[in-house]
Amino acid sequence: MQSLVIYLLTISNDVLYIEINGLKPVKIIGRYKGALDEIAIWECERTGDRLYREGEIFQSQSSATGESRLPYVKMMEGFLNDAKSVLVLGCGGGNLATMLTRSGKDVIVVDCNPISFDLAREFFGMPKGIPCVIDDFQRYLTAERRHFDGIAVDVGGPGFCYEEQFSPATCRSIVNRLNSDGRVILNMLAGSDCDAAPDKIGRDLSADRLSVWIFDQPSLSNRNVLIAGLSKTRRTANKQQISSLRRTDGERWTLRRPRHPSHADRPITINIHGATNRPRHREN
């Protein structure tokens, strides 16, 4: 999930002449009734890239064959490169699950919205053989007894409060589903620099077995933040892994450890609709 800037220019039949992260024009190739809101699948006429929009939320942007165009998804894939078994919480267009499966990993995807699985297969190339579980991610974590080499978390939506959803108990459930040297990476949206949720979730994930780093984009509103956790038993390997991950898209991310709370920290509920931030790029 990512907050994107949309500039509406004009509409003609099913072609929307807009700019979304540089893509234009974009036409609608499918409309569906989702569990939470209307779902539209859009395709860029020039590149063939596809976008999955649910209500006001863009869940995915990828090629028609499922290769994600979003930097944070590529970073999540790179972070899980050494994992053989991966649990993916949150489907959307299924891009991360697709990319991990094509690299030879055993993947299970969990999402509470069953139509996401169908759309991921039909429009985004997600292999039909990937096991898909219809369930709330918190309930699934509590009931599941298997362990995984890696866990990727990318859930959320309008009115979603990460600090409430990822309570200390939920963070413990995530860590408990990891093998002894397993790793976890979580994507979330931070409302502002005052949003305390990334640091709180990072501290809760690191409470027992994990060393945790936060990849942030300071000064941007409604921005993607990655929380990465690795086993504390592999300190030297951890530093190399985090250094490699930072180089994946180093120009827009800063790296830090979870901070301790201050009097200014407060939970923030993300409202993606109307977000105006654009990813920063260096001038060549």
PDB file of C-alpha atoms in Angstrom:
ATOM      1  CA  MET A   1       0.000   0.000   0.000  1.00  0.00           C
ATOM      2  CA  GLN A   2       1.274   3.449  -0.858  1.00  0.00           C
ATOM      3  CA  SER A   3       0.042   6.998  -0.719  1.00  0.00           C
ATOM      4  CA  LEU A   4       0.120   8.349  -4.275  1.00  0.00           C
ATOM      5  CA  VAL A   5      -0.389  11.760  -5.832  1.00  0.00           C
ATOM      6  CA  ILE A   6      -3.184  11.862  -8.429  1.00  0.00           C
ATOM      7  CA  TYR A   7      -3.686  14.721 -10.866  1.00  0.00           C
ATOM      8  CA  LEU A   8      -7.019  14.430 -12.703  1.00  0.00           C
ATOM      9  CA  LEU A   9      -6.831  16.030 -16.132  1.00  0.00           C
ATOM     10  CA  THR A  10      -9.848  14.820 -18.106  1.00  0.00           C
ATOM     11  CA  ILE A  11     -12.080  11.787 -18.546  1.00  0.00           C
ATOM     12  CA  SER A  12     -13.181  10.187 -21.819  1.00  0.00           C
ATOM     13  CA  ASN A  13     -15.241   6.976 -21.651  1.00  0.00           C
ATOM     14  CA  ASP A  14     -13.131   4.517 -19.640  1.00  0.00           C
ATOM     15  CA  VAL A  15      -9.843   6.332 -20.201  1.00  0.00           C
ATOM     16  CA  LEU A  16      -8.763   8.613 -17.350  1.00  0.00           C
ATOM     17  CA  TYR A  17      -6.207  11.139 -18.521  1.00  0.00           C
ATOM     18  CA  ILE A  18      -4.388  11.498 -15.240  1.00  0.00           C
ATOM     19  CA  GLU A  19      -0.894  11.371 -13.825  1.00  0.00           C
ATOM     20  CA  ILE A  20      -0.129   8.825 -11.104  1.00  0.00           C
ATOM     21  CA  ASN A  21       3.545   8.584 -10.225  1.00  0.00           C
ATOM     22  CA  GLY A  22       4.309   9.652 -13.785  1.00  0.00           C
ATOM     23  CA  LEU A  23       1.878   7.227 -15.471  1.00  0.00           C
ATOM     24  CA  LYS A  24      -0.571   8.700 -18.013  1.00  0.00           C
ATOM     25  CA  PRO A  25      -3.059   8.151 -19.516  1.00  0.00           C
ATOM     26  CA  VAL A  26      -4.630   5.349 -17.485  1.00  0.00           C
ATOM     27  CA  LYS A  27      -7.728   3.361 -18.459  1.00  0.00           C
ATOM     28  CA  ILE A  28     -10.016   1.269 -16.266  1.00  0.00           C
ATOM     29  CA  ILE A  29      -9.906  -2.416 -17.204  1.00  0.00           C
ATOM     30  CA  GLY A  30     -12.039  -3.771 -14.354  1.00  0.00           C
ATOM     31  CA  ARG A  31     -14.489  -2.643 -11.671  1.00  0.00           C
ATOM     32  CA  TYR A  32     -15.543  -4.799  -8.710  1.00  0.00           C
ATOM     33  CA  LYS A  33     -17.421  -4.594  -5.437  1.00  0.00           C
ATOM     34  CA  GLY A  34     -14.984  -5.117  -2.606  1.00  0.00           C
ATOM     35  CA  ALA A  35     -15.650  -5.903   1.033  1.00  0.00           C
ATOM     36  CA  LEU A  36     -14.832  -2.319   2.059  1.00  0.00           C
ATOM     37  CA  ASP A  37     -15.308  -0.201  -1.074  1.00  0.00           C
ATOM     38  CA  GLU A  38     -15.389  -0.271  -4.863  1.00  0.00           C
ATOM     39  CA  ILE A  39     -12.282  -1.704  -6.502  1.00  0.00           C
ATOM     40  CA  ALA A  40     -10.928  -0.465  -9.830  1.00  0.00           C
ATOM     41  CA  ILE A  41      -8.053  -1.925 -11.831  1.00  0.00           C
ATOM     42  CA  TRP A  42      -6.307   0.686 -13.975  1.00  0.00           C
ATOM     43  CA  GLU A  43      -3.803   0.171 -16.787  1.00  0.00           C
ATOM     44  CA  CYS A  44      -1.327   2.648 -18.242  1.00  0.00           C
ATOM     45  CA  GLU A  45      -1.739   2.663 -22.028  1.00  0.00           C
ATOM     46  CA  ARG A  46       1.905   3.523 -22.645  1.00  0.00           C
ATOM     47  CA  THR A  47       3.701   1.050 -20.327  1.00  0.00           C
ATOM     48  CA  GLY A  48       1.065  -1.589 -19.535  1.00  0.00           C
ATOM     49  CA  ASP A  49       1.597  -1.006 -15.812  1.00  0.00           C
ATOM     50  CA  ARG A  50      -1.421  -1.786 -13.648  1.00  0.00           C
ATOM     51  CA  LEU A  51      -2.763  -0.232 -10.471  1.00  0.00           C
ATOM     52  CA  TYR A  52      -5.146  -1.664  -7.889  1.00  0.00           C
ATOM     53  CA  ARG A  53      -7.344   0.979  -6.280  1.00  0.00           C
ATOM     54  CA  GLU A  54      -9.818   0.272  -3.455  1.00  0.00           C
ATOM     55  CA  GLY A  55     -11.859   3.331  -2.577  1.00  0.00           C
ATOM     56  CA  GLU A  56      -9.246   6.079  -2.218  1.00  0.00           C
ATOM     57  CA  ILE A  57      -6.384   3.645  -1.517  1.00  0.00           C
ATOM     58  CA  PHE A  58      -3.864   2.429  -4.089  1.00  0.00           C
ATOM     59  CA  GLN A  59      -2.881  -1.061  -2.993  1.00  0.00           C
ATOM     60  CA  SER A  60      -0.471  -1.981  -5.810  1.00  0.00           C
ATOM     61  CA  GLN A  61       1.395  -0.682  -8.834  1.00  0.00           C
ATOM     62  CA  SER A  62       3.179  -3.208 -11.030  1.00  0.00           C
ATOM     63  CA  SER A  63       3.771  -4.555 -14.498  1.00  0.00           C
ATOM     64  CA  ALA A  64       1.020  -6.767 -15.920  1.00  0.00           C
ATOM     65  CA  THR A  65       3.158  -9.769 -14.937  1.00  0.00           C
ATOM     66  CA  GLY A  66       3.332  -8.755 -11.280  1.00  0.00           C
ATOM     67  CA  GLU A  67       6.730  -7.040 -10.935  1.00  0.00           C
ATOM     68  CA  SER A  68       6.161  -4.249  -8.427  1.00  0.00           C
ATOM     69  CA  ARG A  69       7.103  -0.678  -9.346  1.00  0.00           C
ATOM     70  CA  LEU A  70       7.094   0.452  -5.692  1.00  0.00           C
ATOM     71  CA  PRO A  71      10.529   0.815  -4.059  1.00  0.00           C
ATOM     72  CA  TYR A  72       9.367  -0.413  -0.657  1.00  0.00           C
ATOM     73  CA  VAL A  73       8.073  -3.695  -2.157  1.00  0.00           C
ATOM     74  CA  LYS A  74      11.432  -4.301  -3.838  1.00  0.00           C
ATOM     75  CA  MET A  75      13.147  -3.627  -0.509  1.00  0.00           C
ATOM     76  CA  MET A  76      10.880  -6.122   1.244  1.00  0.00           C
ATOM     77  CA  GLU A  77      11.687  -8.727  -1.392  1.00  0.00           C
ATOM     78  CA  GLY A  78      15.415  -8.113  -1.012  1.00  0.00           C
ATOM     79  CA  PHE A  79      15.221  -8.348   2.763  1.00  0.00           C
ATOM     80  CA  LEU A  80      13.639 -11.809   2.489  1.00  0.00           C
ATOM     81  CA  ASN A  81      16.119 -13.052  -0.104  1.00  0.00           C
ATOM     82  CA  ASP A  82      17.622 -15.714   2.201  1.00  0.00           C
ATOM     83  CA  ALA A  83      14.286 -16.979   3.542  1.00  0.00           C
ATOM     84  CA  LYS A  84      12.963 -20.291   2.209  1.00  0.00           C
ATOM     85  CA  SER A  85       9.468 -20.063   3.718  1.00  0.00           C
ATOM     86  CA  VAL A  86       7.628 -16.731   3.890  1.00  0.00           C
ATOM     87  CA  LEU A  87       4.296 -15.703   5.412  1.00  0.00           C
ATOM     88  CA  VAL A  88       2.833 -12.631   3.680  1.00  0.00           C
ATOM     89  CA  LEU A  89       0.165 -10.751   5.633  1.00  0.00           C
ATOM     90  CA  GLY A  90      -1.834  -8.613   3.202  1.00  0.00           C
ATOM     91  CA  CYS A  91      -2.405  -9.328  -0.487  1.00  0.00           C
ATOM     92  CA  GLY A  92      -3.470  -6.311  -2.572  1.00  0.00           C
ATOM     93  CA  GLY A  93      -2.226  -7.116  -6.078  1.00  0.00           C
ATOM     94  CA  GLY A  94      -0.096  -9.949  -4.700  1.00  0.00           C
ATOM     95  CA  ASN A  95       3.120  -8.461  -6.133  1.00  0.00           C
ATOM     96  CA  LEU A  96       5.378  -9.351  -3.198  1.00  0.00           C
ATOM     97  CA  ALA A  97       4.044 -12.915  -3.014  1.00  0.00           C
ATOM     98  CA  THR A  98       4.515 -13.290  -6.776  1.00  0.00           C
ATOM     99  CA  MET A  99       8.082 -12.019  -6.745  1.00  0.00           C
ATOM    100  CA  LEU A 100       9.036 -14.208  -3.765  1.00  0.00           C
ATOM    101  CA  THR A 101       7.486 -17.316  -5.333  1.00  0.00           C
ATOM    102  CA  ARG A 102       9.306 -16.757  -8.620  1.00  0.00           C
ATOM    103  CA  SER A 103      12.587 -16.680  -6.714  1.00  0.00           C
ATOM    104  CA  GLY A 104      11.874 -20.168  -5.361  1.00  0.00           C
ATOM    105  CA  LYS A 105      10.365 -19.477  -1.947  1.00  0.00           C
ATOM    106  CA  ASP A 106       7.426 -21.247  -0.322  1.00  0.00           C
ATOM    107  CA  VAL A 107       4.851 -18.507   0.256  1.00  0.00           C
ATOM    108  CA  ILE A 108       1.518 -18.321   2.091  1.00  0.00           C
ATOM    109  CA  VAL A 109      -0.655 -15.196   1.762  1.00  0.00           C
ATOM    110  CA  VAL A 110      -3.266 -14.110   4.327  1.00  0.00           C
ATOM    111  CA  ASP A 111      -5.891 -11.445   3.670  1.00  0.00           C
ATOM    112  CA  CYS A 112      -9.405 -10.817   4.988  1.00  0.00           C
ATOM    113  CA  ASN A 113     -10.631  -9.677   1.535  1.00  0.00           C
ATOM    114  CA  PRO A 114     -11.108 -12.768  -0.687  1.00  0.00           C
ATOM    115  CA  ILE A 115     -11.547 -10.786  -3.908  1.00  0.00           C
ATOM    116  CA  SER A 116      -7.929  -9.614  -3.640  1.00  0.00           C
ATOM    117  CA  PHE A 117      -6.725 -13.127  -4.389  1.00  0.00           C
ATOM    118  CA  ASP A 118      -8.857 -13.354  -7.543  1.00  0.00           C
ATOM    119  CA  LEU A 119      -7.745  -9.943  -8.809  1.00  0.00           C
ATOM    120  CA  ALA A 120      -4.093 -10.665  -8.040  1.00  0.00           C
ATOM    121  CA  ARG A 121      -4.280 -13.799 -10.204  1.00  0.00           C
ATOM    122  CA  GLU A 122      -6.314 -12.257 -13.040  1.00  0.00           C
ATOM    123  CA  PHE A 123      -4.612  -8.875 -13.435  1.00  0.00           C
ATOM    124  CA  PHE A 124      -1.237  -9.057 -11.686  1.00  0.00           C
ATOM    125  CA  GLY A 125       0.079 -12.499 -12.606  1.00  0.00           C
ATOM    126  CA  MET A 126       0.035 -14.067  -9.136  1.00  0.00           C
ATOM    127  CA  PRO A 127       0.609 -17.836  -9.576  1.00  0.00           C
ATOM    128  CA  LYS A 128      -2.462 -19.953  -8.882  1.00  0.00           C
ATOM    129  CA  GLY A 129      -0.415 -22.377  -6.780  1.00  0.00           C
ATOM    130  CA  ILE A 130       0.274 -19.892  -3.973  1.00  0.00           C
ATOM    131  CA  PRO A 131      -1.752 -20.923  -0.876  1.00  0.00           C
ATOM    132  CA  CYS A 132      -4.150 -18.101   0.037  1.00  0.00           C
ATOM    133  CA  VAL A 133      -5.917 -17.906   3.400  1.00  0.00           C
ATOM    134  CA  ILE A 134      -9.002 -15.755   3.983  1.00  0.00           C
ATOM    135  CA  ASP A 135      -8.637 -14.494   7.551  1.00  0.00           C
ATOM    136  CA  ASP A 136      -7.938 -11.497   9.745  1.00  0.00           C
ATOM    137  CA  PHE A 137      -4.169 -11.299  10.180  1.00  0.00           C
ATOM    138  CA  GLN A 138      -4.342 -11.054  13.990  1.00  0.00           C
ATOM    139  CA  ARG A 139      -6.642 -14.065  14.260  1.00  0.00           C
ATOM    140  CA  TYR A 140      -4.459 -16.043  11.873  1.00  0.00           C
ATOM    141  CA  LEU A 141      -1.304 -15.304  13.878  1.00  0.00           C
ATOM    142  CA  THR A 142      -2.991 -16.477  17.074  1.00  0.00           C
ATOM    143  CA  ALA A 143      -4.257 -19.750  15.582  1.00  0.00           C
ATOM    144  CA  GLU A 144      -1.279 -20.682  13.369  1.00  0.00           C
ATOM    145  CA  ARG A 145       1.346 -23.064  14.787  1.00  0.00           C
ATOM    146  CA  ARG A 146       3.797 -23.241  11.881  1.00  0.00           C
ATOM    147  CA  HIS A 147       7.036 -21.270  11.872  1.00  0.00           C
ATOM    148  CA  PHE A 148       8.512 -19.319   8.959  1.00  0.00           C
ATOM    149  CA  ASP A 149      11.935 -18.093   7.881  1.00  0.00           C
ATOM    150  CA  GLY A 150      10.423 -14.721   7.057  1.00  0.00           C
ATOM    151  CA  ILE A 151       7.247 -12.718   7.617  1.00  0.00           C
ATOM    152  CA  ALA A 152       6.225  -9.751   5.456  1.00  0.00           C
ATOM    153  CA  VAL A 153       3.447  -7.459   6.708  1.00  0.00           C
ATOM    154  CA  ASP A 154       1.673  -4.975   4.415  1.00  0.00           C
ATOM    155  CA  VAL A 155      -1.841  -4.328   5.722  1.00  0.00           C
ATOM    156  CA  GLY A 156      -3.921  -1.206   6.234  1.00  0.00           C
ATOM    157  CA  GLY A 157      -6.608   1.043   4.808  1.00  0.00           C
ATOM    158  CA  PRO A 158      -8.714   4.131   5.544  1.00  0.00           C
ATOM    159  CA  GLY A 159      -9.031   4.742   9.276  1.00  0.00           C
ATOM    160  CA  PHE A 160      -6.412   2.095  10.074  1.00  0.00           C
ATOM    161  CA  CYS A 161      -4.457   2.935  13.238  1.00  0.00           C
ATOM    162  CA  TYR A 162      -1.181   1.016  13.179  1.00  0.00           C
ATOM    163  CA  GLU A 163      -0.367   1.629  16.835  1.00  0.00           C
ATOM    164  CA  GLU A 164      -3.677   0.056  17.860  1.00  0.00           C
ATOM    165  CA  GLN A 165      -3.595  -2.826  15.369  1.00  0.00           C
ATOM    166  CA  PHE A 166       0.019  -3.761  16.132  1.00  0.00           C
ATOM    167  CA  SER A 167      -0.278  -3.993  19.884  1.00  0.00           C
ATOM    168  CA  PRO A 168       2.469  -5.640  21.985  1.00  0.00           C
ATOM    169  CA  ALA A 169       0.441  -8.879  21.875  1.00  0.00           C
ATOM    170  CA  THR A 170       0.215  -8.791  18.067  1.00  0.00           C
ATOM    171  CA  CYS A 171       3.941  -8.055  17.769  1.00  0.00           C
ATOM    172  CA  ARG A 172       4.668 -11.049  20.027  1.00  0.00           C
ATOM    173  CA  SER A 173       2.433 -13.203  17.827  1.00  0.00           C
ATOM    174  CA  ILE A 174       4.452 -12.164  14.773  1.00  0.00           C
ATOM    175  CA  VAL A 175       7.780 -12.956  16.426  1.00  0.00           C
ATOM    176  CA  ASN A 176       6.428 -16.281  17.749  1.00  0.00           C
ATOM    177  CA  ARG A 177       5.753 -17.440  14.180  1.00  0.00           C
ATOM    178  CA  LEU A 178       9.402 -17.006  13.193  1.00  0.00           C
ATOM    179  CA  ASN A 179      12.042 -19.699  13.166  1.00  0.00           C
ATOM    180  CA  SER A 180      14.926 -19.120  15.584  1.00  0.00           C
ATOM    181  CA  ASP A 181      16.920 -17.147  12.994  1.00  0.00           C
ATOM    182  CA  GLY A 182      13.875 -15.758  11.153  1.00  0.00           C
ATOM    183  CA  ARG A 183      13.232 -12.188  10.069  1.00  0.00           C
ATOM    184  CA  VAL A 184      10.275  -9.847   9.718  1.00  0.00           C
ATOM    185  CA  ILE A 185       9.673  -6.717   7.659  1.00  0.00           C
ATOM    186  CA  LEU A 186       6.607  -4.511   8.055  1.00  0.00           C
ATOM    187  CA  ASN A 187       5.422  -1.705   5.787  1.00  0.00           C
ATOM    188  CA  MET A 188       3.278   1.015   7.292  1.00  0.00           C
ATOM    189  CA  LEU A 189       2.203   4.586   6.598  1.00  0.00           C
ATOM    190  CA  ALA A 190       3.355   7.301   8.979  1.00  0.00           C
ATOM    191  CA  GLY A 191       1.288  10.456   9.130  1.00  0.00           C
ATOM    192  CA  SER A 192       4.124  12.839  10.010  1.00  0.00           C
ATOM    193  CA  ASP A 193       7.405  13.144  11.877  1.00  0.00           C
ATOM    194  CA  CYS A 194       5.377  13.241  15.105  1.00  0.00           C
ATOM    195  CA  ASP A 195       3.813   9.832  14.471  1.00  0.00           C
ATOM    196  CA  ALA A 196       5.007   7.564  17.285  1.00  0.00           C
ATOM    197  CA  ALA A 197       3.716   4.308  15.775  1.00  0.00           C
ATOM    198  CA  PRO A 198       6.874   3.219  13.874  1.00  0.00           C
ATOM    199  CA  ASP A 199       9.016   3.524  16.983  1.00  0.00           C
ATOM    200  CA  LYS A 200       6.485   1.855  19.272  1.00  0.00           C
ATOM    201  CA  ILE A 201       5.969  -1.081  16.887  1.00  0.00           C
ATOM    202  CA  GLY A 202       9.716  -1.347  16.381  1.00  0.00           C
ATOM    203  CA  ARG A 203      10.342  -1.486  20.139  1.00  0.00           C
ATOM    204  CA  ASP A 204       7.602  -4.089  20.621  1.00  0.00           C
ATOM    205  CA  LEU A 205       9.010  -6.296  17.833  1.00  0.00           C
ATOM    206  CA  SER A 206      12.501  -6.093  19.324  1.00  0.00           C
ATOM    207  CA  ALA A 207      11.399  -6.854  22.893  1.00  0.00           C
ATOM    208  CA  ASP A 208      12.658 -10.429  22.939  1.00  0.00           C
ATOM    209  CA  ARG A 209      14.548 -11.951  20.018  1.00  0.00           C
ATOM    210  CA  LEU A 210      14.962  -9.340  17.300  1.00  0.00           C
ATOM    211  CA  SER A 211      17.248  -6.441  16.474  1.00  0.00           C
ATOM    212  CA  VAL A 212      15.130  -3.821  14.710  1.00  0.00           C
ATOM    213  CA  TRP A 213      15.903  -1.004  12.269  1.00  0.00           C
ATOM    214  CA  ILE A 214      13.551   1.604  10.808  1.00  0.00           C
ATOM    215  CA  PHE A 215      13.779   2.863   7.222  1.00  0.00           C
ATOM    216  CA  ASP A 216      12.038   6.243   7.196  1.00  0.00           C
ATOM    217  CA  GLN A 217      11.443   9.235   4.896  1.00  0.00           C
ATOM    218  CA  PRO A 218      11.502  12.258   7.234  1.00  0.00           C
ATOM    219  CA  SER A 219       9.439  15.375   6.484  1.00  0.00           C
ATOM    220  CA  LEU A 220       7.002  13.595   4.123  1.00  0.00           C
ATOM    221  CA  SER A 221       3.381  13.252   5.236  1.00  0.00           C
ATOM    222  CA  ASN A 222       1.522   9.937   4.901  1.00  0.00           C
ATOM    223  CA  ARG A 223       4.778   8.225   3.950  1.00  0.00           C
ATOM    224  CA  ASN A 224       5.878   4.621   3.757  1.00  0.00           C
ATOM    225  CA  VAL A 225       8.044   3.408   6.644  1.00  0.00           C
ATOM    226  CA  LEU A 226       9.700  -0.025   6.771  1.00  0.00           C
ATOM    227  CA  ILE A 227      10.383  -1.773  10.084  1.00  0.00           C
ATOM    228  CA  ALA A 228      12.927  -4.568   9.690  1.00  0.00           C
ATOM    229  CA  GLY A 229      13.726  -7.141  12.376  1.00  0.00           C
ATOM    230  CA  LEU A 230      16.531  -9.740  12.390  1.00  0.00           C
ATOM    231  CA  SER A 231      17.589 -12.348  14.926  1.00  0.00           C
ATOM    232  CA  LYS A 232      19.866 -10.967  17.642  1.00  0.00           C
ATOM    233  CA  THR A 233      22.078 -14.069  17.349  1.00  0.00           C
ATOM    234  CA  ARG A 234      23.500 -12.956  13.965  1.00  0.00           C
ATOM    235  CA  ARG A 235      24.896  -9.504  14.714  1.00  0.00           C
ATOM    236  CA  THR A 236      27.587  -9.348  12.009  1.00  0.00           C
ATOM    237  CA  ALA A 237      25.268 -10.801   9.358  1.00  0.00           C
ATOM    238  CA  ASN A 238      22.558  -8.361  10.447  1.00  0.00           C
ATOM    239  CA  LYS A 239      24.758  -5.329   9.794  1.00  0.00           C
ATOM    240  CA  GLN A 240      25.616  -6.617   6.333  1.00  0.00           C
ATOM    241  CA  GLN A 241      21.954  -7.342   5.558  1.00  0.00           C
ATOM    242  CA  ILE A 242      20.763  -3.902   6.651  1.00  0.00           C
ATOM    243  CA  SER A 243      23.588  -2.188   4.761  1.00  0.00           C
ATOM    244  CA  SER A 244      22.646  -4.107   1.615  1.00  0.00           C
ATOM    245  CA  LEU A 245      18.965  -3.251   2.049  1.00  0.00           C
ATOM    246  CA  ARG A 246      19.749   0.431   2.410  1.00  0.00           C
ATOM    247  CA  ARG A 247      21.606   0.418  -0.918  1.00  0.00           C
ATOM    248  CA  THR A 248      18.492  -0.950  -2.671  1.00  0.00           C
ATOM    249  CA  ASP A 249      16.897   2.520  -2.713  1.00  0.00           C
ATOM    250  CA  GLY A 250      19.225   4.593  -0.609  1.00  0.00           C
ATOM    251  CA  GLU A 251      18.465   8.036  -1.982  1.00  0.00           C
ATOM    252  CA  ARG A 252      15.092   8.445  -0.302  1.00  0.00           C
ATOM    253  CA  TRP A 253      15.417   6.448   2.941  1.00  0.00           C
ATOM    254  CA  THR A 254      17.125   7.229   6.235  1.00  0.00           C
ATOM    255  CA  LEU A 255      18.078   4.452   8.640  1.00  0.00           C
ATOM    256  CA  ARG A 256      17.684   4.525  12.413  1.00  0.00           C
ATOM    257  CA  ARG A 257      16.909   2.450  15.472  1.00  0.00           C
ATOM    258  CA  PRO A 258      13.519   2.747  17.228  1.00  0.00           C
ATOM    259  CA  ARG A 259      13.432   5.847  19.396  1.00  0.00           C
ATOM    260  CA  HIS A 260      12.220   6.054  22.972  1.00  0.00           C
ATOM    261  CA  PRO A 261       8.879   7.848  23.464  1.00  0.00           C
ATOM    262  CA  SER A 262       8.652  11.574  24.164  1.00  0.00           C
ATOM    263  CA  HIS A 263       5.827  13.758  25.424  1.00  0.00           C
ATOM    264  CA  ALA A 264       5.052  14.817  21.823  1.00  0.00           C
ATOM    265  CA  ASP A 265       4.501  11.279  20.509  1.00  0.00           C
ATOM    266  CA  ARG A 266       0.915  10.337  19.786  1.00  0.00           C
ATOM    267  CA  PRO A 267      -1.029   7.734  17.791  1.00  0.00           C
ATOM    268  CA  ILE A 268      -2.071   8.941  14.343  1.00  0.00           C
ATOM    269  CA  THR A 269      -4.815   7.484  12.166  1.00  0.00           C
ATOM    270  CA  ILE A 270      -3.750   7.665   8.540  1.00  0.00           C
ATOM    271  CA  ASN A 271      -6.080   9.444   6.110  1.00  0.00           C
ATOM    272  CA  ILE A 272      -4.646   8.773   2.669  1.00  0.00           C
ATOM    273  CA  HIS A 273      -7.364  10.655   0.763  1.00  0.00           C
ATOM    274  CA  GLY A 274      -6.051  14.034  -0.237  1.00  0.00           C
ATOM    275  CA  ALA A 275      -2.409  13.287   0.506  1.00  0.00           C
ATOM    276  CA  THR A 276      -0.153  15.665  -1.342  1.00  0.00           C
ATOM    277  CA  ASN A 277       3.348  14.312  -0.861  1.00  0.00           C
ATOM    278  CA  ARG A 278       5.495  13.244  -3.799  1.00  0.00           C
ATOM    279  CA  PRO A 279       8.624  11.087  -3.408  1.00  0.00           C
ATOM    280  CA  ARG A 280      11.761  13.166  -3.472  1.00  0.00           C
ATOM    281  CA  HIS A 281      14.263  12.699  -6.304  1.00  0.00           C
ATOM    282  CA  ARG A 282      17.723  14.103  -6.782  1.00  0.00           C
ATOM    283  CA  GLU A 283      18.400  16.281  -9.779  1.00  0.00           C
ATOM    284  CA  ASN A 284      20.827  14.681 -12.244  1.00  0.00           C
TER     285      ASN A 284
END
